[in-house]
């Protein structure tokens, strides 16, 4: 008998699934393994820094495969007018501001299941975005999000130390 407190099983996406991005849809790639051993679980390429315009499509895409999303963690300085919550498909999604950097978004499914997505900057070229997203979803990826963006030529530079 299944435990009612057990997390929902995520469906794996086929590695060869390709869909044309229609206007208003999110461009998202998720890792397609159960192990989740890489630094990142996927990647997202928003078209702008307007979170109210971009987040509903991301939540809809993630909910289809991961189940209901309850929280999103973002860096407030990377987005225009970051709200504390949005209502998406009659569900409240809480928006938390964390100093995670503008190159990641933290997604919470249920109470404690977290996913970390690389955020490809809106200004990235399609070639750079594809390369960054492919690197982020590699099962053996140990490269941090900021370095992936540098390595793939999105124009982001490493912070000075």
PDB file of C-alpha atoms in Angstrom:
ATOM      1  CA  UNK A   1       0.000   0.000   0.000  1.00  0.00           C
ATOM      2  CA  UNK A   2       1.516   3.382  -0.977  1.00  0.00           C
ATOM      3  CA  UNK A   3       2.419   5.818   1.779  1.00  0.00           C
ATOM      4  CA  UNK A   4       0.221   8.922   1.518  1.00  0.00           C
ATOM      5  CA  UNK A   5       3.154  11.108   2.645  1.00  0.00           C
ATOM      6  CA  UNK A   6       5.481   9.850  -0.075  1.00  0.00           C
ATOM      7  CA  UNK A   7       6.405  12.390  -2.776  1.00  0.00           C
ATOM      8  CA  UNK A   8       4.690  12.202  -6.130  1.00  0.00           C
ATOM      9  CA  UNK A   9       6.708  10.278  -8.688  1.00  0.00           C
ATOM     10  CA  UNK A  10       7.975  12.517 -11.452  1.00  0.00           C
ATOM     11  CA  UNK A  11       7.481  11.446 -15.015  1.00  0.00           C
ATOM     12  CA  UNK A  12      10.602  11.333 -17.103  1.00  0.00           C
ATOM     13  CA  UNK A  13      10.655  13.175 -20.372  1.00  0.00           C
ATOM     14  CA  UNK A  14      12.017  11.325 -23.365  1.00  0.00           C
ATOM     15  CA  UNK A  15      15.473  12.585 -24.291  1.00  0.00           C
ATOM     16  CA  UNK A  16      14.361  13.132 -27.863  1.00  0.00           C
ATOM     17  CA  UNK A  17      11.168  15.078 -27.116  1.00  0.00           C
ATOM     18  CA  UNK A  18      11.212  18.305 -29.104  1.00  0.00           C
ATOM     19  CA  UNK A  19       8.370  20.752 -29.186  1.00  0.00           C
ATOM     20  CA  UNK A  20       8.155  24.032 -31.034  1.00  0.00           C
ATOM     21  CA  UNK A  21       7.954  26.909 -28.556  1.00  0.00           C
ATOM     22  CA  UNK A  22       4.750  28.773 -29.243  1.00  0.00           C
ATOM     23  CA  UNK A  23       4.382  32.412 -28.141  1.00  0.00           C
ATOM     24  CA  UNK A  24       3.561  32.557 -24.434  1.00  0.00           C
ATOM     25  CA  UNK A  25       5.009  29.127 -23.631  1.00  0.00           C
ATOM     26  CA  UNK A  26       8.006  28.487 -21.419  1.00  0.00           C
ATOM     27  CA  UNK A  27      11.253  27.214 -22.853  1.00  0.00           C
ATOM     28  CA  UNK A  28      12.235  24.605 -20.246  1.00  0.00           C
ATOM     29  CA  UNK A  29      14.511  21.572 -20.205  1.00  0.00           C
ATOM     30  CA  UNK A  30      14.551  19.059 -17.363  1.00  0.00           C
ATOM     31  CA  UNK A  31      17.027  16.356 -16.471  1.00  0.00           C
ATOM     32  CA  UNK A  32      15.618  13.005 -17.618  1.00  0.00           C
ATOM     33  CA  UNK A  33      16.969  10.688 -14.911  1.00  0.00           C
ATOM     34  CA  UNK A  34      15.592   9.592 -11.533  1.00  0.00           C
ATOM     35  CA  UNK A  35      18.927  10.060  -9.747  1.00  0.00           C
ATOM     36  CA  UNK A  36      19.114  13.884  -9.824  1.00  0.00           C
ATOM     37  CA  UNK A  37      22.858  13.803  -9.165  1.00  0.00           C
ATOM     38  CA  UNK A  38      23.832  16.902 -11.125  1.00  0.00           C
ATOM     39  CA  UNK A  39      24.144  20.371  -9.639  1.00  0.00           C
ATOM     40  CA  UNK A  40      21.056  21.498 -11.573  1.00  0.00           C
ATOM     41  CA  UNK A  41      17.775  19.762 -12.355  1.00  0.00           C
ATOM     42  CA  UNK A  42      17.003  21.705 -15.501  1.00  0.00           C
ATOM     43  CA  UNK A  43      17.041  25.061 -17.253  1.00  0.00           C
ATOM     44  CA  UNK A  44      14.611  27.846 -18.103  1.00  0.00           C
ATOM     45  CA  UNK A  45      14.925  30.540 -20.772  1.00  0.00           C
ATOM     46  CA  UNK A  46      12.522  33.400 -20.018  1.00  0.00           C
ATOM     47  CA  UNK A  47      11.967  36.000 -22.737  1.00  0.00           C
ATOM     48  CA  UNK A  48      12.022  38.991 -20.344  1.00  0.00           C
ATOM     49  CA  UNK A  49      12.695  40.002 -16.725  1.00  0.00           C
ATOM     50  CA  UNK A  50       8.965  40.544 -16.096  1.00  0.00           C
ATOM     51  CA  UNK A  51       8.276  37.714 -13.639  1.00  0.00           C
ATOM     52  CA  UNK A  52       4.489  38.195 -13.689  1.00  0.00           C
ATOM     53  CA  UNK A  53       4.552  37.632 -17.455  1.00  0.00           C
ATOM     54  CA  UNK A  54       7.107  34.792 -17.459  1.00  0.00           C
ATOM     55  CA  UNK A  55       6.300  32.706 -14.381  1.00  0.00           C
ATOM     56  CA  UNK A  56       2.796  31.417 -15.289  1.00  0.00           C
ATOM     57  CA  UNK A  57       4.112  29.582 -18.357  1.00  0.00           C
ATOM     58  CA  UNK A  58       6.997  28.085 -16.355  1.00  0.00           C
ATOM     59  CA  UNK A  59       4.651  26.910 -13.582  1.00  0.00           C
ATOM     60  CA  UNK A  60       2.254  25.384 -16.123  1.00  0.00           C
ATOM     61  CA  UNK A  61       5.095  23.519 -17.857  1.00  0.00           C
ATOM     62  CA  UNK A  62       6.552  22.231 -14.586  1.00  0.00           C
ATOM     63  CA  UNK A  63       3.171  21.249 -13.107  1.00  0.00           C
ATOM     64  CA  UNK A  64       2.494  19.019 -16.119  1.00  0.00           C
ATOM     65  CA  UNK A  65       5.509  16.839 -15.262  1.00  0.00           C
ATOM     66  CA  UNK A  66       6.293  17.485 -11.599  1.00  0.00           C
ATOM     67  CA  UNK A  67       2.889  18.071 -10.047  1.00  0.00           C
ATOM     68  CA  UNK A  68       1.740  21.200  -8.207  1.00  0.00           C
ATOM     69  CA  UNK A  69       4.404  23.820  -7.569  1.00  0.00           C
ATOM     70  CA  UNK A  70       4.006  25.616  -4.235  1.00  0.00           C
ATOM     71  CA  UNK A  71       6.995  27.984  -4.105  1.00  0.00           C
ATOM     72  CA  UNK A  72       9.478  29.716  -6.365  1.00  0.00           C
ATOM     73  CA  UNK A  73      12.713  31.212  -5.043  1.00  0.00           C
ATOM     74  CA  UNK A  74      14.270  34.038  -7.046  1.00  0.00           C
ATOM     75  CA  UNK A  75      16.750  36.861  -6.657  1.00  0.00           C
ATOM     76  CA  UNK A  76      14.668  40.055  -6.409  1.00  0.00           C
ATOM     77  CA  UNK A  77      17.383  42.162  -8.034  1.00  0.00           C
ATOM     78  CA  UNK A  78      17.205  40.103 -11.233  1.00  0.00           C
ATOM     79  CA  UNK A  79      13.496  40.621 -11.878  1.00  0.00           C
ATOM     80  CA  UNK A  80      11.130  43.530 -12.392  1.00  0.00           C
ATOM     81  CA  UNK A  81       8.617  44.039  -9.544  1.00  0.00           C
ATOM     82  CA  UNK A  82       8.846  40.683  -7.770  1.00  0.00           C
ATOM     83  CA  UNK A  83       5.481  39.863  -6.106  1.00  0.00           C
ATOM     84  CA  UNK A  84       5.198  37.719  -2.966  1.00  0.00           C
ATOM     85  CA  UNK A  85       2.687  35.379  -4.591  1.00  0.00           C
ATOM     86  CA  UNK A  86       0.872  34.697  -7.843  1.00  0.00           C
ATOM     87  CA  UNK A  87      -2.336  32.815  -8.508  1.00  0.00           C
ATOM     88  CA  UNK A  88      -1.774  30.419 -11.374  1.00  0.00           C
ATOM     89  CA  UNK A  89      -4.527  28.008 -12.481  1.00  0.00           C
ATOM     90  CA  UNK A  90      -6.469  28.727  -9.258  1.00  0.00           C
ATOM     91  CA  UNK A  91      -3.444  27.785  -7.102  1.00  0.00           C
ATOM     92  CA  UNK A  92      -1.374  30.135  -4.971  1.00  0.00           C
ATOM     93  CA  UNK A  93       2.339  29.992  -5.740  1.00  0.00           C
ATOM     94  CA  UNK A  94       4.481  31.789  -3.161  1.00  0.00           C
ATOM     95  CA  UNK A  95       7.422  33.797  -4.452  1.00  0.00           C
ATOM     96  CA  UNK A  96      10.431  33.969  -2.146  1.00  0.00           C
ATOM     97  CA  UNK A  97      13.347  36.325  -2.581  1.00  0.00           C
ATOM     98  CA  UNK A  98      16.730  34.734  -1.953  1.00  0.00           C
ATOM     99  CA  UNK A  99      20.238  35.908  -2.758  1.00  0.00           C
ATOM    100  CA  UNK A 100      20.679  32.897  -5.083  1.00  0.00           C
ATOM    101  CA  UNK A 101      21.909  34.981  -7.980  1.00  0.00           C
ATOM    102  CA  UNK A 102      20.013  35.723 -11.165  1.00  0.00           C
ATOM    103  CA  UNK A 103      21.273  32.542 -12.807  1.00  0.00           C
ATOM    104  CA  UNK A 104      19.058  30.108 -10.839  1.00  0.00           C
ATOM    105  CA  UNK A 105      15.452  29.653  -9.824  1.00  0.00           C
ATOM    106  CA  UNK A 106      14.489  27.328  -6.971  1.00  0.00           C
ATOM    107  CA  UNK A 107      11.224  25.422  -7.424  1.00  0.00           C
ATOM    108  CA  UNK A 108       9.421  23.688  -4.559  1.00  0.00           C
ATOM    109  CA  UNK A 109       6.956  20.911  -5.272  1.00  0.00           C
ATOM    110  CA  UNK A 110       4.796  19.943  -2.313  1.00  0.00           C
ATOM    111  CA  UNK A 111       6.362  20.699   1.061  1.00  0.00           C
ATOM    112  CA  UNK A 112      10.025  19.849   0.652  1.00  0.00           C
ATOM    113  CA  UNK A 113      10.938  18.587  -2.818  1.00  0.00           C
ATOM    114  CA  UNK A 114      13.221  21.212  -4.420  1.00  0.00           C
ATOM    115  CA  UNK A 115      14.429  21.632  -7.979  1.00  0.00           C
ATOM    116  CA  UNK A 116      17.136  24.034  -9.088  1.00  0.00           C
ATOM    117  CA  UNK A 117      16.925  25.437 -12.604  1.00  0.00           C
ATOM    118  CA  UNK A 118      19.515  27.414 -14.511  1.00  0.00           C
ATOM    119  CA  UNK A 119      18.019  30.695 -15.763  1.00  0.00           C
ATOM    120  CA  UNK A 120      19.309  31.544 -19.212  1.00  0.00           C
ATOM    121  CA  UNK A 121      19.259  35.349 -19.604  1.00  0.00           C
ATOM    122  CA  UNK A 122      16.595  36.685 -21.972  1.00  0.00           C
ATOM    123  CA  UNK A 123      19.287  38.313 -24.161  1.00  0.00           C
ATOM    124  CA  UNK A 124      21.023  34.983 -24.909  1.00  0.00           C
ATOM    125  CA  UNK A 125      21.241  33.879 -28.515  1.00  0.00           C
ATOM    126  CA  UNK A 126      19.364  30.677 -29.393  1.00  0.00           C
ATOM    127  CA  UNK A 127      22.673  28.851 -29.874  1.00  0.00           C
ATOM    128  CA  UNK A 128      24.035  29.941 -26.475  1.00  0.00           C
ATOM    129  CA  UNK A 129      20.711  29.161 -24.787  1.00  0.00           C
ATOM    130  CA  UNK A 130      20.605  25.648 -26.269  1.00  0.00           C
ATOM    131  CA  UNK A 131      24.200  24.992 -25.193  1.00  0.00           C
ATOM    132  CA  UNK A 132      23.589  26.262 -21.646  1.00  0.00           C
ATOM    133  CA  UNK A 133      20.379  24.250 -21.297  1.00  0.00           C
ATOM    134  CA  UNK A 134      22.050  21.082 -22.585  1.00  0.00           C
ATOM    135  CA  UNK A 135      24.897  21.463 -20.080  1.00  0.00           C
ATOM    136  CA  UNK A 136      22.503  22.137 -17.189  1.00  0.00           C
ATOM    137  CA  UNK A 137      20.555  18.897 -17.743  1.00  0.00           C
ATOM    138  CA  UNK A 138      23.569  16.597 -18.089  1.00  0.00           C
ATOM    139  CA  UNK A 139      23.196  13.965 -15.349  1.00  0.00           C
ATOM    140  CA  UNK A 140      26.874  14.264 -14.414  1.00  0.00           C
ATOM    141  CA  UNK A 141      27.021  18.070 -14.482  1.00  0.00           C
ATOM    142  CA  UNK A 142      29.040  19.527 -11.593  1.00  0.00           C
ATOM    143  CA  UNK A 143      29.374  23.038 -13.058  1.00  0.00           C
ATOM    144  CA  UNK A 144      27.599  25.864 -11.249  1.00  0.00           C
ATOM    145  CA  UNK A 145      24.991  27.907 -13.144  1.00  0.00           C
ATOM    146  CA  UNK A 146      27.077  31.092 -13.387  1.00  0.00           C
ATOM    147  CA  UNK A 147      29.993  29.177 -14.925  1.00  0.00           C
ATOM    148  CA  UNK A 148      27.715  27.443 -17.454  1.00  0.00           C
ATOM    149  CA  UNK A 149      26.519  30.851 -18.620  1.00  0.00           C
ATOM    150  CA  UNK A 150      30.093  32.090 -18.967  1.00  0.00           C
ATOM    151  CA  UNK A 151      31.215  28.933 -20.787  1.00  0.00           C
ATOM    152  CA  UNK A 152      28.343  29.093 -23.272  1.00  0.00           C
ATOM    153  CA  UNK A 153      28.778  32.753 -24.154  1.00  0.00           C
ATOM    154  CA  UNK A 154      25.611  34.385 -22.869  1.00  0.00           C
ATOM    155  CA  UNK A 155      27.561  37.518 -22.072  1.00  0.00           C
ATOM    156  CA  UNK A 156      27.492  37.034 -18.325  1.00  0.00           C
ATOM    157  CA  UNK A 157      30.814  37.552 -16.583  1.00  0.00           C
ATOM    158  CA  UNK A 158      32.054  36.068 -13.320  1.00  0.00           C
ATOM    159  CA  UNK A 159      31.701  38.322 -10.260  1.00  0.00           C
ATOM    160  CA  UNK A 160      34.933  39.920  -9.143  1.00  0.00           C
ATOM    161  CA  UNK A 161      36.487  38.503  -5.993  1.00  0.00           C
TER     162      UNK A 161
END
